[in-house]
Short mmCIF file of C-alpha atoms and ligand atoms in Angstrom, two decimals:
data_model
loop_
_atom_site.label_atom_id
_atom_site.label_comp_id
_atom_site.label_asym_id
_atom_site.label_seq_id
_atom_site.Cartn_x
_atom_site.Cartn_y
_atom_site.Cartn_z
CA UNK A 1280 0.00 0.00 0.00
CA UNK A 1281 1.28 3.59 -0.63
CA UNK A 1282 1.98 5.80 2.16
CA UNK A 1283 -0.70 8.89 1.49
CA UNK A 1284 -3.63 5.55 1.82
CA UNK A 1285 -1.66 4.65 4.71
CA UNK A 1286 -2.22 7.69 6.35
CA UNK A 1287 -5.00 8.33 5.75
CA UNK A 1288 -6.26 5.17 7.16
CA UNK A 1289 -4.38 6.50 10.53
CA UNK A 1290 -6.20 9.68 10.67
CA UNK A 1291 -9.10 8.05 10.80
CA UNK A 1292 -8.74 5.28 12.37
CA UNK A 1293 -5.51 5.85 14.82
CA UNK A 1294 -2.90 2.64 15.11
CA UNK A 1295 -2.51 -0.20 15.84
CA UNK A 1296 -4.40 -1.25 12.83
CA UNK A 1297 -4.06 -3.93 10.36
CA UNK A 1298 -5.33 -3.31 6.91
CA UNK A 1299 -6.66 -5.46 4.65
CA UNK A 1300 -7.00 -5.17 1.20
CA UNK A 1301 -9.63 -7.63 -0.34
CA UNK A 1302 -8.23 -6.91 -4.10
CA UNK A 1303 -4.97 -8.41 -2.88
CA UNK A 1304 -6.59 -11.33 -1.86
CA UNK A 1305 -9.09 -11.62 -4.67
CA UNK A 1306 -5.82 -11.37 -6.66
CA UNK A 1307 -3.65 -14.36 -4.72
CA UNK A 1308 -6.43 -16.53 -4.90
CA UNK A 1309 -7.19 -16.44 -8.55
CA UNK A 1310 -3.71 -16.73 -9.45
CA UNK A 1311 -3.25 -19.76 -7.49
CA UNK A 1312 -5.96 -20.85 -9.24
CA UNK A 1313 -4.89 -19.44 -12.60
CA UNK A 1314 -1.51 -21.23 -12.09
CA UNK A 1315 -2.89 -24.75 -11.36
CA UNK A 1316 -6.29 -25.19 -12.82
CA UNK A 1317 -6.25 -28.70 -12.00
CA UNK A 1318 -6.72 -28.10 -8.03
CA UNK A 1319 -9.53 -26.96 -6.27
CA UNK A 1320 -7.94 -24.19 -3.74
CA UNK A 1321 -9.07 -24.96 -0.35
CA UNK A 1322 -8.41 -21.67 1.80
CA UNK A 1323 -7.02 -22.60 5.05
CA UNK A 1324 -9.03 -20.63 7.09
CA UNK A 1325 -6.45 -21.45 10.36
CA UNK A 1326 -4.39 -18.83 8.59
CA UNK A 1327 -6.55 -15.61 8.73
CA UNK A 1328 -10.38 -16.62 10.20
CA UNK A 1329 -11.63 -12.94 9.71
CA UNK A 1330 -15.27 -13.44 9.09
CA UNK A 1331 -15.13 -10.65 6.05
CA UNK A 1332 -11.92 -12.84 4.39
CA UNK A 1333 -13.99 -16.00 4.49
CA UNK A 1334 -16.80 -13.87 2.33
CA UNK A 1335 -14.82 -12.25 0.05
CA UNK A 1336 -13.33 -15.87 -0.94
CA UNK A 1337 -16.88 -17.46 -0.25
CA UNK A 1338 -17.69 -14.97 -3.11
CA UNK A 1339 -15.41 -15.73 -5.37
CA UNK A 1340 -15.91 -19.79 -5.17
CA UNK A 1341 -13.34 -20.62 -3.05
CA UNK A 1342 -13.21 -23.96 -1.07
CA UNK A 1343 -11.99 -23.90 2.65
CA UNK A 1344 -10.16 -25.72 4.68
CA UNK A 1345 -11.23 -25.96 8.25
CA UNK A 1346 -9.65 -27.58 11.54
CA UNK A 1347 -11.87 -27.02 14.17
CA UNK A 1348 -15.60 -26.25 14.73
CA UNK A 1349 -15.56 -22.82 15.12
CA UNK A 1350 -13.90 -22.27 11.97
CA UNK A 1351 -16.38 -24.82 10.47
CA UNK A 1352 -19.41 -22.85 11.79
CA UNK A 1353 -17.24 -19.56 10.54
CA UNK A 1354 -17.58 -21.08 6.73
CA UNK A 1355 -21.04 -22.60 7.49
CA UNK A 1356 -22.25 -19.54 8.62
CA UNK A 1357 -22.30 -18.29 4.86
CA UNK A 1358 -24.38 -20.86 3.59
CA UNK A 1359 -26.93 -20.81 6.02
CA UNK A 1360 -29.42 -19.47 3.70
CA UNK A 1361 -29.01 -21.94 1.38
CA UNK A 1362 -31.66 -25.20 1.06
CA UNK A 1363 -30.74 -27.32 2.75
CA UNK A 1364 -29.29 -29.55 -0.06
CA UNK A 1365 -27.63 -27.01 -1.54
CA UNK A 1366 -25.78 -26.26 2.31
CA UNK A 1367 -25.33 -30.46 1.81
CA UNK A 1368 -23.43 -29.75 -1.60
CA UNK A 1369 -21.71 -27.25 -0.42
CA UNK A 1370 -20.24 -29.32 2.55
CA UNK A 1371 -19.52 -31.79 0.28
CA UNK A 1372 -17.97 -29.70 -2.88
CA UNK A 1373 -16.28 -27.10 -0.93
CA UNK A 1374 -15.41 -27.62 2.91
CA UNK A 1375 -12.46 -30.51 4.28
CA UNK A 1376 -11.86 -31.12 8.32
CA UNK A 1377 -8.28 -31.33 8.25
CA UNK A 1378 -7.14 -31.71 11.09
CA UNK A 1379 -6.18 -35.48 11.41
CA UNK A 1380 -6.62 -34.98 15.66
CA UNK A 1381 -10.59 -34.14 16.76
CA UNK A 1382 -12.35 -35.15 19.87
CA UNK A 1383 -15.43 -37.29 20.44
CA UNK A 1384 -17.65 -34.05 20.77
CA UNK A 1385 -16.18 -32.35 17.61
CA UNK A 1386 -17.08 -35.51 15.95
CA UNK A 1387 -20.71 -35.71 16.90
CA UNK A 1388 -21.36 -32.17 16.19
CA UNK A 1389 -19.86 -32.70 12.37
CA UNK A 1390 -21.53 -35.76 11.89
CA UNK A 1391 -24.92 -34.60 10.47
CA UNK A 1392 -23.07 -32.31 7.70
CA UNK A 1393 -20.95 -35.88 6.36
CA UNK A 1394 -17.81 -34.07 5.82
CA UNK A 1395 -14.26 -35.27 4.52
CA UNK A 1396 -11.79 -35.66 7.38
CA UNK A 1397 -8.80 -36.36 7.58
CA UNK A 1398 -7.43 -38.88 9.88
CA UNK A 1399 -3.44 -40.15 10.17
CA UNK A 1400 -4.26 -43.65 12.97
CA UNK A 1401 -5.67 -46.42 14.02
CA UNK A 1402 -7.53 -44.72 17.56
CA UNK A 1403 -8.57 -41.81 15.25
CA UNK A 1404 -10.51 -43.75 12.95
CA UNK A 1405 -11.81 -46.13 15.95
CA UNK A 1406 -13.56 -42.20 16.96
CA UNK A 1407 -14.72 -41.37 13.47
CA UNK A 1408 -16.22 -44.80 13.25
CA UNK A 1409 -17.99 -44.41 16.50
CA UNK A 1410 -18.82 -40.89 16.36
CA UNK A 1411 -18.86 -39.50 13.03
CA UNK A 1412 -19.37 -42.61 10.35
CA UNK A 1413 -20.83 -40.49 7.92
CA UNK A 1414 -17.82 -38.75 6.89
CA UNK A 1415 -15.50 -39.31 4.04
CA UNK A 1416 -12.16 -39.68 4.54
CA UNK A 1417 -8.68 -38.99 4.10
CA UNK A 1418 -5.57 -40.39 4.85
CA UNK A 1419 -2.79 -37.82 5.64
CA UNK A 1420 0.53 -38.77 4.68
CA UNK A 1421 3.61 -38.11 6.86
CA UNK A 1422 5.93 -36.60 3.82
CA UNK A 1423 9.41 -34.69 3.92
CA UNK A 1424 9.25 -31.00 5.09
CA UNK A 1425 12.63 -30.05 4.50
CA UNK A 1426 13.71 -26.40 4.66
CA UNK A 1427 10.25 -25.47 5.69
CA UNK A 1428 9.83 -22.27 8.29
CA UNK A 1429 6.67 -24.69 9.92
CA UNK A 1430 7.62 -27.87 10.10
CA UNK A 1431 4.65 -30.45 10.46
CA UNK A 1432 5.86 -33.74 10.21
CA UNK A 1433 6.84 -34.25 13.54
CA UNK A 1434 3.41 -33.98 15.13
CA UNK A 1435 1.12 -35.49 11.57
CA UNK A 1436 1.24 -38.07 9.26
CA UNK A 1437 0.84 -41.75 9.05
CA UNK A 1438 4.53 -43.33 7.67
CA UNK A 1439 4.52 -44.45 4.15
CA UNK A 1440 5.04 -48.33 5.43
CA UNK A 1441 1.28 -48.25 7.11
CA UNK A 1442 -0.66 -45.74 5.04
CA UNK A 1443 -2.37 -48.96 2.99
CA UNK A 1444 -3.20 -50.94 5.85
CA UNK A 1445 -4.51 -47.82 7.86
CA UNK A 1446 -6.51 -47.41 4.74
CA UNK A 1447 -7.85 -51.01 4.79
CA UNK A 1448 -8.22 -50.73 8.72
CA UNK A 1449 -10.83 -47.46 8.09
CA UNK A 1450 -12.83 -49.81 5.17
CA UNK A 1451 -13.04 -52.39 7.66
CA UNK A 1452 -14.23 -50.15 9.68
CA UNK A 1453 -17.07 -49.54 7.71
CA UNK A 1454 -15.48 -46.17 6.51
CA UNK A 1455 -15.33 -44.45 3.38
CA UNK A 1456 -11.67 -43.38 2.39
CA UNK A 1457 -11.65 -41.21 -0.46
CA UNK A 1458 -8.07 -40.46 -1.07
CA UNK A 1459 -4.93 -39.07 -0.14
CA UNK A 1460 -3.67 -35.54 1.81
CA UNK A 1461 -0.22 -34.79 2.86
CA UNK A 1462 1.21 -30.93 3.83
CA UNK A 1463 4.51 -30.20 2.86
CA UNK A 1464 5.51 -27.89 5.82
CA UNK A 1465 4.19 -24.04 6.01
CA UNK A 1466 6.53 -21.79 3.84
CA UNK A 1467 7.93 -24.57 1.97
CA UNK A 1468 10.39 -23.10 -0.57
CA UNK A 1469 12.14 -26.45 -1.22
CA UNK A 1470 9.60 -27.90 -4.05
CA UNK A 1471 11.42 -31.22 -3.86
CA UNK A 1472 8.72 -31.82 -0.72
CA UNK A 1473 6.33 -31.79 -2.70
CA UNK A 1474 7.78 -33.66 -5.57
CA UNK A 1475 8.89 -36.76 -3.30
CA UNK A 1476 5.34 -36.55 -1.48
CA UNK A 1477 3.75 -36.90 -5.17
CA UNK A 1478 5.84 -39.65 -5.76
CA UNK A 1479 5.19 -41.38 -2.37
CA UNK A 1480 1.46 -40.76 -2.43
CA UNK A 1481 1.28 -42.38 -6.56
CA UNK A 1482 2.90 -45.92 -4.89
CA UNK A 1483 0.45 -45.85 -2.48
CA UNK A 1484 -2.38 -44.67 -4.52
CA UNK A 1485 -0.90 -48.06 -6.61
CA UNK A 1486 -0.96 -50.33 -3.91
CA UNK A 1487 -4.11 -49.60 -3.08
CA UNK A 1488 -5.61 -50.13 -6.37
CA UNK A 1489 -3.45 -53.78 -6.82
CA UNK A 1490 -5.58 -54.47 -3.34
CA UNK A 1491 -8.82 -53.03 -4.86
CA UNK A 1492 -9.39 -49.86 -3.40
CA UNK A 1493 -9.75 -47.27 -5.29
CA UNK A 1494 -8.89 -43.88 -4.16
CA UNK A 1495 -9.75 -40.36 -6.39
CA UNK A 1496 -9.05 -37.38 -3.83
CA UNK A 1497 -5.48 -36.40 -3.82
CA UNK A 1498 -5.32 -33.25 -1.45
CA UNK A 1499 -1.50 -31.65 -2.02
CA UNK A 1500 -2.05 -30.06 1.37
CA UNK A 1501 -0.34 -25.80 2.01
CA UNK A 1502 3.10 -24.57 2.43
CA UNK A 1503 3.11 -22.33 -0.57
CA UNK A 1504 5.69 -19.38 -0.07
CA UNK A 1505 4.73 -16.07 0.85
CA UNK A 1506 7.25 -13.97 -0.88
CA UNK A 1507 8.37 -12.13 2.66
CA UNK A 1508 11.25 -11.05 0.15
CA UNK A 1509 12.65 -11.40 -3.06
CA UNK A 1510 14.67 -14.81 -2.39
CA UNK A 1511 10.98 -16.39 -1.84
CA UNK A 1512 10.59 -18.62 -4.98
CA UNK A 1513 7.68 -17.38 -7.10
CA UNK A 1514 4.58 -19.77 -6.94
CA UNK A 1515 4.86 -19.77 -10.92
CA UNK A 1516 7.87 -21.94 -10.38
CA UNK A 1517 6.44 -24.43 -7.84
CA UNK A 1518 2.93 -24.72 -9.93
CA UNK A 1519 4.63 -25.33 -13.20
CA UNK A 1520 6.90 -28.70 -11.46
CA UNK A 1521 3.60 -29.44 -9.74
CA UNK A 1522 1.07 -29.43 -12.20
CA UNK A 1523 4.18 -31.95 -14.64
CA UNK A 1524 3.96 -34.25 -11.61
CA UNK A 1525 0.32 -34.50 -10.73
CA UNK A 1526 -0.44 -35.35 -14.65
CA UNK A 1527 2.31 -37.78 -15.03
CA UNK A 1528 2.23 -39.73 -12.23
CA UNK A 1529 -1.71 -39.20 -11.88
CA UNK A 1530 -2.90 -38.52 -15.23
CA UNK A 1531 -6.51 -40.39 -14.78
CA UNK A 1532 -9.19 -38.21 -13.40
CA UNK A 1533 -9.05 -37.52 -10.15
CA UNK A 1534 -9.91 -34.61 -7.79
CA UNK A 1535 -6.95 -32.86 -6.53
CA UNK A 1536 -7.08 -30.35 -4.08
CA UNK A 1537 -4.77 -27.69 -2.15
CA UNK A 1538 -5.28 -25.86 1.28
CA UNK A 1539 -3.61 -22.76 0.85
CA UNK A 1540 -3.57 -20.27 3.57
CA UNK A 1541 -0.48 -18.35 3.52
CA UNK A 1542 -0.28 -17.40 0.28
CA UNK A 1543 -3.21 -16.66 0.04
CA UNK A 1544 -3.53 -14.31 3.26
CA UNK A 1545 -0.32 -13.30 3.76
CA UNK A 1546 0.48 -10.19 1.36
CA UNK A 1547 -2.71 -8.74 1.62
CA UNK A 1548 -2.23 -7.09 4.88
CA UNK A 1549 -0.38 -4.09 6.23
CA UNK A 1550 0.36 -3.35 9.92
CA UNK A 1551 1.07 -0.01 10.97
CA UNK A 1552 1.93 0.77 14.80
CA UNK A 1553 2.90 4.03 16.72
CA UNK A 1554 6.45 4.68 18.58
CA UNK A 1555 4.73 5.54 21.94
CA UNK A 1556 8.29 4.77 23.95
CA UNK A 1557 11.98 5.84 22.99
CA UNK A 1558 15.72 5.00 24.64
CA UNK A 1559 18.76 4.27 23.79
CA UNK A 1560 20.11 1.40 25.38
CA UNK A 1561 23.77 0.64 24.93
CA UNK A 1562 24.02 2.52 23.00
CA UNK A 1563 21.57 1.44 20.28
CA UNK A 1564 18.12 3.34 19.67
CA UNK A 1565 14.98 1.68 21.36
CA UNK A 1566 11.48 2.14 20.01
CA UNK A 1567 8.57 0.78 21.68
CA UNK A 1568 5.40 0.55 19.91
CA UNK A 1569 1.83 0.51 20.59
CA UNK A 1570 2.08 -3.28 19.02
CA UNK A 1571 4.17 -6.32 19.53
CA UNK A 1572 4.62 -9.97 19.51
CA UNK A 1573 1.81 -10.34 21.36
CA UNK A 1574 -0.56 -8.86 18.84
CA UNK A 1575 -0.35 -8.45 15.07
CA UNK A 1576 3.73 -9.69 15.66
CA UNK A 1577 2.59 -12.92 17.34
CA UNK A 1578 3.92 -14.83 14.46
CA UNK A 1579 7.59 -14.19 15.25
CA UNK A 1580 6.97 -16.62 18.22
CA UNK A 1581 4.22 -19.32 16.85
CA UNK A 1582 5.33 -18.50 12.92
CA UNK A 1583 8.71 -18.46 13.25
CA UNK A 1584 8.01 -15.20 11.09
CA UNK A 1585 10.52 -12.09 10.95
CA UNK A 1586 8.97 -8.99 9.80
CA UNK A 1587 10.69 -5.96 8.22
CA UNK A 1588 9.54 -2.97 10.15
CA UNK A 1589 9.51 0.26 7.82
CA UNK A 1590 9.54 3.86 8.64
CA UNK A 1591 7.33 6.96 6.54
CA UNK A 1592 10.69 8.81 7.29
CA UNK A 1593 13.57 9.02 4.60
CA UNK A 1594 17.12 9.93 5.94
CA UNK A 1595 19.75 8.42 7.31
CA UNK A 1596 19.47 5.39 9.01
CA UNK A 1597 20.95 3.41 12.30
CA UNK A 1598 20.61 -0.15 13.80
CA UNK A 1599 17.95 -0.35 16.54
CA UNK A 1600 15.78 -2.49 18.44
CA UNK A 1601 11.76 -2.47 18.17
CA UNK A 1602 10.23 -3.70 21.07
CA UNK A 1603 6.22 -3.78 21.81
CA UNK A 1604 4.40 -2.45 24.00
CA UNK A 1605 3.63 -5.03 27.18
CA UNK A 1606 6.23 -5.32 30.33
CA UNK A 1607 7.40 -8.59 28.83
CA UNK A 1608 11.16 -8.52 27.38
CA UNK A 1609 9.57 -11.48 25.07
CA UNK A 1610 7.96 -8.88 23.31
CA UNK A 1611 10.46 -7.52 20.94
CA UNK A 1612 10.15 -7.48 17.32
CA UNK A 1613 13.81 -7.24 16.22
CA UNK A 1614 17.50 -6.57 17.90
CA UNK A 1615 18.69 -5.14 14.75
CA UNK A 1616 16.19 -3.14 12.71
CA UNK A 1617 17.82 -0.59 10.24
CA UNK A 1618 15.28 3.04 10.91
CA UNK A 1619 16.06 6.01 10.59
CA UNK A 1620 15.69 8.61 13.89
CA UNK A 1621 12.25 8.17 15.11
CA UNK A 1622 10.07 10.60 17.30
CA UNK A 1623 7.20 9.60 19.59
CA UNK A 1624 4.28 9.51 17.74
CA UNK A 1625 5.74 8.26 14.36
CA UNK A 1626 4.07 5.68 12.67
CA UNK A 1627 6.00 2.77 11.54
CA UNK A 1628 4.62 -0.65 9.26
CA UNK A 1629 4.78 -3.72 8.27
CA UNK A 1630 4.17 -5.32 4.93
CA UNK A 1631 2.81 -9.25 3.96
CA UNK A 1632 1.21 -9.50 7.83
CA UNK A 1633 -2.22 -11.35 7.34
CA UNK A 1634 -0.86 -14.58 8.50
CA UNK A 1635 -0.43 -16.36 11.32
CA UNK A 1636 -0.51 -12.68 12.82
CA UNK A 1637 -3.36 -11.36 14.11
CA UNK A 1638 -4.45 -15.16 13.67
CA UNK A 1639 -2.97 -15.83 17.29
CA UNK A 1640 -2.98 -12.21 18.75
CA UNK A 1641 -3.86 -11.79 22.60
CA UNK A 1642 -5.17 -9.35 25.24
CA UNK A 1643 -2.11 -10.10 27.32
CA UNK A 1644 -0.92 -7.39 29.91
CA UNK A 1645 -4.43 -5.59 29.37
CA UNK A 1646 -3.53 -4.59 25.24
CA UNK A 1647 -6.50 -5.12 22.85
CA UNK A 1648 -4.95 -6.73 19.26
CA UNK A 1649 -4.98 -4.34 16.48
CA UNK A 1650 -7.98 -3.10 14.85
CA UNK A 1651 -8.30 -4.74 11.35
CA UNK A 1652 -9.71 -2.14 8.47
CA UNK A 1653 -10.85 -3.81 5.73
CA UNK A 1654 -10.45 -1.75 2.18
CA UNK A 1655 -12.08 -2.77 -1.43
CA UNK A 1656 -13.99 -5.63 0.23
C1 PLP B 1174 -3.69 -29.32 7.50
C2 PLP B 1174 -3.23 -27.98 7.06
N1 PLP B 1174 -3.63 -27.53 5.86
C3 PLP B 1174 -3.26 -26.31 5.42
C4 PLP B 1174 -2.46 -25.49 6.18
C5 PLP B 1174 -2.10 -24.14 5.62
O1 PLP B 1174 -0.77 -24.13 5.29
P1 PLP B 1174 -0.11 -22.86 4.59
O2 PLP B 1174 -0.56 -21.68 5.33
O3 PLP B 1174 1.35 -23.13 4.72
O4 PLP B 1174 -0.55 -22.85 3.16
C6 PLP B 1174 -1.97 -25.93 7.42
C7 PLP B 1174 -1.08 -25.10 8.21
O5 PLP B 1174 -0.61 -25.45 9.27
C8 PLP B 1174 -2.38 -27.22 7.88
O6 PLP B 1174 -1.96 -27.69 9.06
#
């Protein structure tokens, strides 16, 4: 965004806010979509849940990806003046539960809408069975993650060695298993993770057709780079190796879908704070702002995010540390920021901050989270 929006946005709306800009996010997800028209783009709603992000996708035709039951009521909530069959459809064109962990209670409460789950064990689909055995599943894949910020295959993923027999175990079960997921790790730039998980989900997919079952959802999961900065692989290049793969190793016709959050989310929003605190410490220039790593910056800590901070000053500029604005020394944005002299009350920003962000913001030490200001929604 350029600067005069910017501040005009503060004038009327003070800081901290985050701003939104629905054309950037129209724009993401129709080039995702644009770039792979073989998959279905499931936004992962985890990565921004902002009611007004899940209608301007909801809008355009997006699919979502949910992974708990608020954010499943959060999507439902847009069809609930639909018939009834057409909220059915919808369900079962357009929403996945994937989060391969749910209790007994989320289970009961999604069984009526017969979604597709995913599921990675043997106790998991012993629940599903008992508690939700309308629902369509999917077996997620533990897959390399290498070189990815969030790595998930520590804590997801059935090995490669029982994913057929975990399928059969769900059939026996008197389940439906519909295909394939695996995630690749969140801000994957390494797109040999998703090449090797191709390759390891086809012999599977094999297997399991040599044993009759026959599997047609193969669900490629997030990870997709925001470009934080220019050494951030374009998703033109990952799209055009994965788009070869899916249609030579799966060239029949199957249904194969994504769950992209970050890059969807991620460049669409800008956070701009106030220097309410100044010091030098050191020797070295401290600014405090009126936001921090508990709020909008909460992704330096659960993201393993760093975010540029820039100033609307020009001039010369000096190495300095950025701190927010709670009593906690955990709250620091960066030890070595490059600004240029900064006076209380001078707005500073952030670029590419709708994810993860004000996704796990708190109210600790009595500070509200940012107010988010939606623009060309
Ligand atoms: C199951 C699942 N799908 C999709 C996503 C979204 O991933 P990303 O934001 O990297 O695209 C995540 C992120 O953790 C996830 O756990």
């Amino acid at each position: 965004m350029n600067h005069k929006a910017l501040r005009r946005l503060i004038k009327t709306h003070g800081t901290p806010i985050i701003v939104m800009d629905h054309d950037v996010l129209r724009k993401n997800y129709e080039r995702f979509r644009e770039l792979m028209p073989r998959v279905q783009a499931y936004y992962a709603v985890k990565a921004n849940s902002d009611p007004a992000i899940i209608q301007t996708l909801y809008d355009i035709g997006a699919s979502f990806d949910v992974a708990s039951i608020s954010e499943f009521r959060t999507v439902h909530a847009k069809i609930i003046d639909l018939t009834e069959d057409e909220q059915q459809n919808f369900i079962w064109d357009r929403i996945i539960y994937a989060n391969p962990i749910k209790t007994a209670e989320t289970l009961l409460q999604l069984d009526k809408y017969k979604p597709l789950v995913t599921y990675d064990n043997h106790e998991e689909v012993m629940k599903i069975a008992k508690y939700a055995p309308h629902s369509g599943l999917l077996l997620r894949l533990c897959v390399p993650n290498i070189g990815s910020v969030v790595e998930l295959s520590s804590k997801f993923g059935a090995l490669p060695s029982e994913a057929v027999d975990l399928i059969s175990f769900a059939n026996y079960n008197k389940l439906v298993v519909e295909g394939i997921s695996f995630h690749v790790g969140s801000q994957c730039t390494n797109i040999q993770n998703y090449v090797q998980a191709l390759h390891l989900t086809s012999d599977i997919w094999s297997v399991a057709k040599s044993r009759g079952i026959d599997l047609k959802v193969l669900d490629i999961g997030g990870g997709f780079p925001a470009r934080y900065d220019k050494t951030i692989p374009a998703l033109r290049k990952f799209a055009s190796i994965i788009n070869a793969e899916i249609d030579r190793l799966f060239p029949e016709p199957i249904e194969v879908i994504a769950e992209p959050g970050r890059c969807i989310v991620a460049s669409a929003a800008t956070a701009v704070s106030t220097v309410i605190g100044k010091a030098v410490r050191s020797g070295k220039p401290c600014y405090y702002l009126n936001d921090g790593v508990y709020h909008t910056y909460s992704g330096i800590i659960f993201d393993h995010c760093h975010y540029s901070i820039k100033s609307f000053k020009s001039g010369p500029t000096m190495i300095c540390s950025v701190f927010g604005p709670t009593c906690d020394a955990l709250d620091t944005i960066s030890l070595a920021e490059e600004l240029p002299d900064l006076d209380i009350d001078d707005n500073v920003y952030t670029e590419n901050i709708g994810a993860y962000s004000g996704a796990s913001s708190t109210h600790f030490n009595g500070f509200p989270p940012a107010t988010v200001i939606h623009i060309n929604s």
